[in-house]
XYZ file of C-alpha atoms in Angstrom:
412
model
C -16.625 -30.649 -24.183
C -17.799 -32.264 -21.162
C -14.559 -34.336 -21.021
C -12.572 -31.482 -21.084
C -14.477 -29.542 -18.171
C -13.871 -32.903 -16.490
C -10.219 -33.117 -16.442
C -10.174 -29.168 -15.632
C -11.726 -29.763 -12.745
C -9.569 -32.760 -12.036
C -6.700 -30.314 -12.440
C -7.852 -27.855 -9.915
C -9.036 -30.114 -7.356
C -5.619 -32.186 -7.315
C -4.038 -28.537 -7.111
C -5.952 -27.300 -4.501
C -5.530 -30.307 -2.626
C -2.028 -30.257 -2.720
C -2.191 -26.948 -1.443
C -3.942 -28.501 1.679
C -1.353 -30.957 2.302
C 1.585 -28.190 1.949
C -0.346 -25.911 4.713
C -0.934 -29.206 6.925
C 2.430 -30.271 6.887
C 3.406 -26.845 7.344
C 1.896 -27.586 10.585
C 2.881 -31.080 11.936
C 6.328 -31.533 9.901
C 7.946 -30.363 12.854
C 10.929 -31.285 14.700
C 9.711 -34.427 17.649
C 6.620 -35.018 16.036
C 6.994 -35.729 12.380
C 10.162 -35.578 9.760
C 10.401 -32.133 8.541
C 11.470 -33.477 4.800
C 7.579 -34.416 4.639
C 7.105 -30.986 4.247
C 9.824 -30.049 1.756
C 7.818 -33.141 0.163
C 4.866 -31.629 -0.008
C 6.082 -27.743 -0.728
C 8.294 -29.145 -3.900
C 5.034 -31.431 -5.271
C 2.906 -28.200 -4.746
C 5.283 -26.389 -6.695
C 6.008 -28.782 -9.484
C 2.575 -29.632 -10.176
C 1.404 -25.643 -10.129
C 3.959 -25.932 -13.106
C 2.105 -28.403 -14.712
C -1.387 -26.746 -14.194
C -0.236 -23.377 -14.949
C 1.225 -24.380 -18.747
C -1.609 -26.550 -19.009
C -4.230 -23.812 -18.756
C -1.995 -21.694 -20.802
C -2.053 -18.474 -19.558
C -0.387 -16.502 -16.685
C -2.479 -13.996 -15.058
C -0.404 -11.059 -14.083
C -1.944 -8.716 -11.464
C -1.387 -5.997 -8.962
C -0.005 -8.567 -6.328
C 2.413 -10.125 -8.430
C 3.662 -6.760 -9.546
C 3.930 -5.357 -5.946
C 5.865 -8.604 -4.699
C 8.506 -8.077 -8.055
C 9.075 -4.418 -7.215
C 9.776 -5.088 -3.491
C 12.164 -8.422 -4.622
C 14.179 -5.985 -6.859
C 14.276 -2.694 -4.536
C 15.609 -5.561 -1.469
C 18.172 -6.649 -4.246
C 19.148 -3.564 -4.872
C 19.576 -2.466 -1.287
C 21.585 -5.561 -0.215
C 24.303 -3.974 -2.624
C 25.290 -1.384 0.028
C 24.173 -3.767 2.742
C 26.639 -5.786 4.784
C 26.138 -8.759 3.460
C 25.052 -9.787 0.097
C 23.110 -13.173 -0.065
C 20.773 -14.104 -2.259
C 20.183 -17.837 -2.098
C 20.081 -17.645 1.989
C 18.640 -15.855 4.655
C 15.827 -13.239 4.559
C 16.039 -12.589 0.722
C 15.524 -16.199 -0.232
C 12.493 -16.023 1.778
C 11.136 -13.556 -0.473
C 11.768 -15.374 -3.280
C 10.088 -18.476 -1.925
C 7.340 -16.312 -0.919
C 6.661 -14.766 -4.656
C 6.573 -17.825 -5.793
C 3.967 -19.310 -3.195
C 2.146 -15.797 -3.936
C 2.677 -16.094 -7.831
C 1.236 -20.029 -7.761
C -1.780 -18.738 -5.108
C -2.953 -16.137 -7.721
C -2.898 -18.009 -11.025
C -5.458 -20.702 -9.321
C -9.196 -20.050 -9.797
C -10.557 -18.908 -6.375
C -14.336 -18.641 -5.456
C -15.696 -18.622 -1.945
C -16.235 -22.774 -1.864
C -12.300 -22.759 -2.484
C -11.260 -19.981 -0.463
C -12.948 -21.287 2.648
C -11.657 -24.898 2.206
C -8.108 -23.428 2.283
C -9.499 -21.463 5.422
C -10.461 -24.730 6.761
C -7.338 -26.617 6.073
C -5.465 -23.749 8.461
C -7.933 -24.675 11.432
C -7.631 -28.332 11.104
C -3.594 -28.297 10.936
C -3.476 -25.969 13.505
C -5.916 -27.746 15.837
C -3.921 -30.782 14.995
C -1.093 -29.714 16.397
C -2.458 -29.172 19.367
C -4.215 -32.341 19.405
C -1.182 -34.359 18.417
C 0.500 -32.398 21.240
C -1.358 -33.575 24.142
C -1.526 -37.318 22.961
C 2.251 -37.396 22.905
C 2.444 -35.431 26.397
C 4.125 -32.371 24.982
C 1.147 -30.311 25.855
C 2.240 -29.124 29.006
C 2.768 -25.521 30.756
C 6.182 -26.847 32.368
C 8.226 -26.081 29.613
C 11.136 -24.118 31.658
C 12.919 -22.154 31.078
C 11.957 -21.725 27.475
C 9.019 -20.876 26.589
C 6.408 -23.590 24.737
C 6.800 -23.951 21.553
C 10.531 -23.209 21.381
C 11.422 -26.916 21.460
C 9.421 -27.646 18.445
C 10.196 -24.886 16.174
C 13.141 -23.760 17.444
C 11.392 -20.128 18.739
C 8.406 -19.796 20.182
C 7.196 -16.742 18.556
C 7.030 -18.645 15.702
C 4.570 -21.423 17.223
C 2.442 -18.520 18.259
C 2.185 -17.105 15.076
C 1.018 -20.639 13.653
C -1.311 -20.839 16.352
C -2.462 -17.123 16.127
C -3.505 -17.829 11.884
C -5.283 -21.152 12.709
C -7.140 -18.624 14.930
C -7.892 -15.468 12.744
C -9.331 -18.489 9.909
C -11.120 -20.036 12.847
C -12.396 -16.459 13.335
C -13.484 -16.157 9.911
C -15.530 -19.444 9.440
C -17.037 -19.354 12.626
C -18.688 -15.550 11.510
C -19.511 -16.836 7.757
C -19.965 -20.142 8.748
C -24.304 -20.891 8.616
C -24.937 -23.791 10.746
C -25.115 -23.983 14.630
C -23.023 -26.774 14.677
C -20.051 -25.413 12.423
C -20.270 -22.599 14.565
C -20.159 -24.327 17.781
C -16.783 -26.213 15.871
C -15.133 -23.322 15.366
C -15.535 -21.999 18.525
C -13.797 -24.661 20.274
C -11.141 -24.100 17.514
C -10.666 -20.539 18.601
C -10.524 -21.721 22.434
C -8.175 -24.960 21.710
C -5.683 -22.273 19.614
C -6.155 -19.082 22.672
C -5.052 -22.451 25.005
C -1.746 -22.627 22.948
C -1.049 -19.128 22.404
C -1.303 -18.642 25.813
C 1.232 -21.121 26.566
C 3.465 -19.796 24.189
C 3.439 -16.414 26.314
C 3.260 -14.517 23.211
C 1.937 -11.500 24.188
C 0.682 -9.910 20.903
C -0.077 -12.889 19.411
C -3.435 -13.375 21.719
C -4.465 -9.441 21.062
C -4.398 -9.696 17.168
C -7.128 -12.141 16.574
C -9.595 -10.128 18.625
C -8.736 -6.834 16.504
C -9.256 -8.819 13.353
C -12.792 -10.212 14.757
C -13.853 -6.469 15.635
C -13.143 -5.499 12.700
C -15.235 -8.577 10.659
C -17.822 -8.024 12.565
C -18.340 -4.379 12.138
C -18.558 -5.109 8.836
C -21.280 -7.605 9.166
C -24.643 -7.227 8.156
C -27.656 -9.295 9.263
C -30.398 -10.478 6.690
C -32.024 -6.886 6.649
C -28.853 -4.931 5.903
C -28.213 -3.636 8.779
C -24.864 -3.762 10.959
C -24.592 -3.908 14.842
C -21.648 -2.117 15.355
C -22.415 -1.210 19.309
C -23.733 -4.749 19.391
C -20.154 -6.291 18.370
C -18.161 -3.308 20.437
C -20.213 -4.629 23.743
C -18.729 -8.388 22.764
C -15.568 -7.875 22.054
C -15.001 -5.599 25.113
C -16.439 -8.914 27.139
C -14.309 -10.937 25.368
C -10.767 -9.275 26.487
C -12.740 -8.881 29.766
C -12.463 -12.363 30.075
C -9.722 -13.284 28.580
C -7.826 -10.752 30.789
C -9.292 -11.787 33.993
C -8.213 -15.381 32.978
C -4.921 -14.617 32.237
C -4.450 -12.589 35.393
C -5.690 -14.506 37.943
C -5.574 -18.503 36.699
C -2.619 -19.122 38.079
C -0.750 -21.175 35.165
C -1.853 -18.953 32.744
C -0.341 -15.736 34.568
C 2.755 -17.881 35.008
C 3.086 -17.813 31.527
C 1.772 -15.101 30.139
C 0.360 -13.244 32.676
C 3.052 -11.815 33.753
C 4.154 -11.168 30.664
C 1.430 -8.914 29.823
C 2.553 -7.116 33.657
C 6.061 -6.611 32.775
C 5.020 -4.736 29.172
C 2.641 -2.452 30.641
C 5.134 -1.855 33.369
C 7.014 0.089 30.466
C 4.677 3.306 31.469
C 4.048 3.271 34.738
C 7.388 1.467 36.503
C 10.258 0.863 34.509
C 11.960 -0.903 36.750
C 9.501 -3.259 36.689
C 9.291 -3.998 32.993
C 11.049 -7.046 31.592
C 14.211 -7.264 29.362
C 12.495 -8.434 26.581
C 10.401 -5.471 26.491
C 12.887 -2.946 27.217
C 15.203 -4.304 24.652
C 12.824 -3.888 22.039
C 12.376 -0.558 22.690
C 16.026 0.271 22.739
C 16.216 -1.518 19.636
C 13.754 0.831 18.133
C 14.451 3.570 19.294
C 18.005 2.896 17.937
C 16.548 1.776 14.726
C 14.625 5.140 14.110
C 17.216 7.477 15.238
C 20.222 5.862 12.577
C 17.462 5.700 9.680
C 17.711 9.495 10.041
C 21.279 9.174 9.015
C 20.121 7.726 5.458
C 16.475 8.644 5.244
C 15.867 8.130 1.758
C 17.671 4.963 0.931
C 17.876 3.275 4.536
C 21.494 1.421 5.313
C 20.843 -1.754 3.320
C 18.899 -4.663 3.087
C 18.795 -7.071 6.087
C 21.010 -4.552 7.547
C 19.877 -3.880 11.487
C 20.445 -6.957 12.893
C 24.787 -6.329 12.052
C 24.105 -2.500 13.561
C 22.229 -4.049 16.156
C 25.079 -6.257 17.415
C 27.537 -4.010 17.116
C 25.873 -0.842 18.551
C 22.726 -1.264 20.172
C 22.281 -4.722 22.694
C 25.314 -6.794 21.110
C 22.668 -9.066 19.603
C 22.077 -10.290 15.428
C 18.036 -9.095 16.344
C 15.750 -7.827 13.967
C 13.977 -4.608 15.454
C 10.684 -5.963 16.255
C 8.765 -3.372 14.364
C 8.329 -3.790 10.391
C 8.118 0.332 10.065
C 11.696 0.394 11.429
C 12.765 -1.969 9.961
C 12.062 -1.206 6.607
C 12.874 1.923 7.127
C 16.254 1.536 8.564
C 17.145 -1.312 6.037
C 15.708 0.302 2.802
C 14.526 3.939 3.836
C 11.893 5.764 2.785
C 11.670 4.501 -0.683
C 11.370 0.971 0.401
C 8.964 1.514 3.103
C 6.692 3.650 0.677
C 7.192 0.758 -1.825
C 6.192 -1.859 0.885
C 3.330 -0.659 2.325
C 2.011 0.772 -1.077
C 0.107 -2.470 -1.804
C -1.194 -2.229 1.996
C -3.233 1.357 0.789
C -4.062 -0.446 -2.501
C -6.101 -3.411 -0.331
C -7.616 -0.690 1.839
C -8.533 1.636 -0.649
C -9.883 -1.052 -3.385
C -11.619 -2.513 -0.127
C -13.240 0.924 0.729
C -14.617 1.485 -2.226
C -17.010 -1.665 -2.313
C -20.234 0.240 -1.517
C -22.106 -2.954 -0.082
C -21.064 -4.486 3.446
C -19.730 -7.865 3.108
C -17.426 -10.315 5.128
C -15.827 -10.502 2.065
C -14.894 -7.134 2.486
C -14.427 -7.347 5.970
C -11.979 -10.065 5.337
C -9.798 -7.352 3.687
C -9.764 -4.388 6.000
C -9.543 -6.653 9.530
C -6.802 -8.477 7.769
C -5.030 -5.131 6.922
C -5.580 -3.455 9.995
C -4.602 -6.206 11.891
C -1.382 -6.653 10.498
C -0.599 -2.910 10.677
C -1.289 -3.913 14.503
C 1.186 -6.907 14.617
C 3.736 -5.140 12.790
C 4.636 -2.669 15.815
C 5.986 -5.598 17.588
C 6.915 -7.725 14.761
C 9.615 -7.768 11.740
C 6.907 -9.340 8.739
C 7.860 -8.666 5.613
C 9.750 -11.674 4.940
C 7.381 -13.982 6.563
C 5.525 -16.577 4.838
C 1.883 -16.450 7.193
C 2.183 -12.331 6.339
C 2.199 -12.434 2.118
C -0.365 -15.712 2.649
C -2.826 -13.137 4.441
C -1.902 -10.510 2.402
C -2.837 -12.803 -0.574
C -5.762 -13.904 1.055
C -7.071 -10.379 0.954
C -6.262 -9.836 -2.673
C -8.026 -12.941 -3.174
C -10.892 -11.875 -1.115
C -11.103 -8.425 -3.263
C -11.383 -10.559 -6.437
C -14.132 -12.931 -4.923
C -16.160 -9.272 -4.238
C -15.582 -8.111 -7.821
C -17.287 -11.882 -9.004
C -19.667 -10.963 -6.658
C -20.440 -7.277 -8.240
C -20.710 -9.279 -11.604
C -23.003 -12.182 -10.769
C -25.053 -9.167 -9.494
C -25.069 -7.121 -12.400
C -25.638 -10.106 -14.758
C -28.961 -10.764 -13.021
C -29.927 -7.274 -13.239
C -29.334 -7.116 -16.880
């Protein structure tokens, strides 16, 4: 008996840690720094020994996730039949396939909070890794003209920032839950080493979302007595873009690069002809996006199908829209979008309805409404950090429900 718990435990550490090495990779497999194959390595090992552990414990768990991720994979093949192009094995609908998989491997491990926070941890070192390995190798610089940092590595700096933007959010999250001063003091420096990055990167939206998701955690915090400090965390995080603003604005490499960034959006309403291109040609992608969904309201135009509109009609450009409600609903229409976001309502609702505060809990909505947050300037449903949080939350949900049960059991 005691040799079998032995080797199951052997099993699920090698798997977890495998899991590590595919997110750190993830990170520092990047074009100038390290091969990228190391991380095809280390996604195909993950993958192949998930195999292994999943027919070994002999039993596939099938929940609400999984079923959520299947509808959405068949209603996008379905949709790419009256889309302009039909590709299954490239582009955006192999990345949902990839990404059920990832999500169907991430929910048949056994998660607790130990496990769950080491994965949390293995985002913050990569990501802080990056940065370190960065400025030993002299890349770390706010020179990078005239594209902006981050582009050289990854081939679009957007995508940097988004890297950069989870190590933060699970920097976020272990620096609230963490217990000890000095973790906490850790963490922090994460948070500022990653804000130093996304800064860089001039991604605009990418330094707001962390600071919704932390609002939102720590509303949902309760000290020792029970009790949550709601105009106590309103009066921090108020400080906290305070400062980060005045920073931004008046340091003057970091208006240089984002800065002014931040000048030319809200130049949208109050002088136009101040606003930047990129800004206004995400609006008239938008707008364009909305008005031809009305066209086909119910089924959309196809899947993956703005972009080709897009360049033919709207800036001459294969772009996505920059908003995931458009986008869905211009690709797939209202069906899809309903079908997307349905699993969105089931976190929120499932989250809700735990009666007792808990970060756990917290986890779940800020995660959520975050998102909801990035997705107005952001095509996500085919990106890989966007199911990982999603499945983070569903994760989180089922560490509350052990939770409920450990608490019962010692009341019976």
């Amino acid at each position: 008996m005691t040799k079998t718990i032995n080797i199951k435990t052997s099993i699920v550490g090698a798997w977890f840690g495998l899991f590590m090495f595919y997110i750190m990779t993830s990170y520092v497999a990047l074009d100038g720094l390290l091969p990228t194959y190391i991380n095809s390595i280390a996604l195909y090992s993950f993958l192949l020994y998930s195999a292994f552990a999943i027919i070994y414990s002999g039993k596939i768990k099938l929940t609400p996730i999984l079923w959520w991720e299947l509808i959405c994979l068949l209603f996008a093949l379905v949709a790419m039949y009256y889309s302009p192009s039909f590709s299954i094995f490239g582009g955006t609908y192999y990345s949902l396939i990839v990404n059920f998989i990832i999500v169907f491997i991430l929910t048949q491990m056994p998660w607790n909070r130990a496990r769950f926070n080491m994965i949390m941890k293995a985002f913050v070192v990569s990501s802080v890794g990056l940065m370190i390995i960065l400025f030993v190798t002299g890349k770390l610089n706010f020179t990078e003209t005239p594209d902006r940092f981050g582009s050289s590595l990854t081939g679009n700096a957007n995508i940097f920032a988004v890297m950069l933007m989870m190590g933060a959010i699970y920097s976020i999250w272990l620096l609230i839950s963490s217990k000890t001063a000095t973790e906490k003091v850790l963490y922090l420096l994460s948070v500022v080493i990653l804000y130093v990055g996304m800064f860089m990167s001039g991604g605009r939206k990418y330094v707001v979302i962390p600071i919704i998701f932390v609002y939102v955690l720590l509303v949902n915090k309760v000290d020792k007595k029970g009790k949550s400090h709601v105009l106590e965390s309103t009066c921090l995080v108020i400080l906290v873009c305070f400062v980060i603003y005045q920073l931004i604005m008046n340091v003057p490499m970091l208006y240089e690069s984002i800065g002014i960034r931040f000048d030319e959006f809200f130049a949208l309403f109050n002088n136009r002809a101040e606003a930047d291109s990129s800004s206004l040609f995400r609006e008239k992608m938008i707008t364009a996006a909305f008005d031809k969904w009305k066209t086909s309201p119910l089924w959309g135009h196809g899947f993956d199908s703005f972009k080709y509109y897009n360049a033919s009609s709207v800036t001459g450009h294969m772009y996505y829209s920059h908003n995931n409600f458009v986008e869905l609903l211009y690709n797939q229409g209202i069906i899809g979008f309903i079908a997307y976001y349905s699993f969105y309502v089931y976190l929120i609702v499932k989250a809700v309805k735990i009666r007792k505060k808990t970060l756990f809990k917290g986890f779940v909505l800020a995660a959520i409404i975050s998102t909801l947050v990035f997705e107005i300037f952001e095509v996500t449903y085919s990106i890989t950090p966007t199911q990982l949080m999603l499945c983070f939350s569903y994760i989180c949900l089922h560490i509350c429900s052990q939770d409920e049960k450990a608490v019962s059991n010692e009341q019976d």
